[in-house]
Short mmCIF file of C-alpha atoms in Angstrom, two decimals:
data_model
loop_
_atom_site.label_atom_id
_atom_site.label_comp_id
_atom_site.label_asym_id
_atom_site.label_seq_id
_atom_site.Cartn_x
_atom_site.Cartn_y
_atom_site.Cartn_z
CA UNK U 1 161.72 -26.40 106.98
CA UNK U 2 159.28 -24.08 106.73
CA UNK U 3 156.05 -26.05 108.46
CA UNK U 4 155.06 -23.64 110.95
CA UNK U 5 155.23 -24.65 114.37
CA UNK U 6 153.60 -23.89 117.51
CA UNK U 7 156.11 -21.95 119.92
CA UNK U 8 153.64 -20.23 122.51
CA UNK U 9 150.20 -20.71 123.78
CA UNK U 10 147.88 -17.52 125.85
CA UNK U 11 144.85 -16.94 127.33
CA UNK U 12 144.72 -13.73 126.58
CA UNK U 13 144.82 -12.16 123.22
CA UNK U 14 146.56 -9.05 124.23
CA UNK U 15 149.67 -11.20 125.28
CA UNK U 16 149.91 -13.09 122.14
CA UNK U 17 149.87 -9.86 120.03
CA UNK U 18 152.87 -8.16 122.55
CA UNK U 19 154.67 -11.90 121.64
CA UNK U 20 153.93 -11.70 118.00
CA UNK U 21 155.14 -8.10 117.96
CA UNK U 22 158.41 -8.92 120.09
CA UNK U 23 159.44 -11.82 117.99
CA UNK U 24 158.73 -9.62 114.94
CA UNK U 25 161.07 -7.13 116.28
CA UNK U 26 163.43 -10.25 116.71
CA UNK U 27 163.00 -10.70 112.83
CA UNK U 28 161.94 -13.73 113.42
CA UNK U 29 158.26 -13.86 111.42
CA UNK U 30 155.21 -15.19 113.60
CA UNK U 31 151.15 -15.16 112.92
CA UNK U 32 148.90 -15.90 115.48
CA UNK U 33 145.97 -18.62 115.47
CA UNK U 34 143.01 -18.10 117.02
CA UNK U 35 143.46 -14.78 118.84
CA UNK U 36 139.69 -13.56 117.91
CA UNK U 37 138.54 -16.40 119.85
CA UNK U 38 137.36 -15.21 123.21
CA UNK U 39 135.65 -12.21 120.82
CA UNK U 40 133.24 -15.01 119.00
CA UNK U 41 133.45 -17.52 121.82
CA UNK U 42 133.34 -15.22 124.97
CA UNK U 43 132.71 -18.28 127.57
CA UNK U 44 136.25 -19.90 126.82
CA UNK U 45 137.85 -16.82 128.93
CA UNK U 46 140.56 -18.51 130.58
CA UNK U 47 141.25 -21.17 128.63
CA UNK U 48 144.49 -20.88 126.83
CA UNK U 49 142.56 -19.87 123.34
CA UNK U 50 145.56 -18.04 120.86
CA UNK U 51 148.95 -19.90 119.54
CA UNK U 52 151.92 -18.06 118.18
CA UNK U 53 153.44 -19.59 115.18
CA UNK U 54 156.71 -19.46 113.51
CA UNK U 55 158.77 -21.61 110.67
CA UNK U 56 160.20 -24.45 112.09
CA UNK U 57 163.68 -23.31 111.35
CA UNK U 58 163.14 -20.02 113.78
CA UNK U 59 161.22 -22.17 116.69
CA UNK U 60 164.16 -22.75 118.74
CA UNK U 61 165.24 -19.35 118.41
CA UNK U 62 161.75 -18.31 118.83
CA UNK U 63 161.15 -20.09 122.38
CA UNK U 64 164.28 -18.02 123.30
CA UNK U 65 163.08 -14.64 122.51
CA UNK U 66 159.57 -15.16 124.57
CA UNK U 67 161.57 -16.85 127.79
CA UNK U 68 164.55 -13.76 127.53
CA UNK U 69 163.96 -11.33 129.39
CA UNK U 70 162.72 -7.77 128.15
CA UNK U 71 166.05 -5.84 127.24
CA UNK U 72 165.96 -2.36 129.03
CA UNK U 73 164.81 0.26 126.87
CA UNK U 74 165.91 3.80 126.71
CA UNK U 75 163.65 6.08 128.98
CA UNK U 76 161.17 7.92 126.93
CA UNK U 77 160.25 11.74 127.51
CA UNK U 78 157.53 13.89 125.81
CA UNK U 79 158.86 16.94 123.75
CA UNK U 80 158.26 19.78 125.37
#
């Protein structure tokens, strides 16, 4: 189905925008909830405050693409 499901929780909202970017890069779609949070609410730092979401039907695969580990990437150089 399409509900959307909860598949990660953070405490930081840089983190859940590097997951929501990796599991977009995945192709699997994901929104965040919450991620402005600490911004409005400042005193819940530390608290896990921003949720990635996804369609049900991509939350197993998902869960695997956030516990995976980082695929090497191809070492970058400036032009010169």
């Amino acid at each position: 189905t399409n509900d959307p499901v909860i598949v990660a929780v953070f405490d930081k909202p840089m983190s859940a925008h590097v997951a929501r970017a990796h599991l977009e890069m995945e192709g699997i779609p994901a929104c965040l909830l919450d991620e402005h949070l600490l911004t409005v609410h400042p005193l819940l730092s530390g608290r896990s405050v921003a949720e990635a979401l996804v369609a049900k039907a991509h939350a197993e695969a998902a869960r695997a693409a956030l516990t995976r580990p980082a695929a090497p990437h191809d070492e970058l150089a400036c032009p010169s």
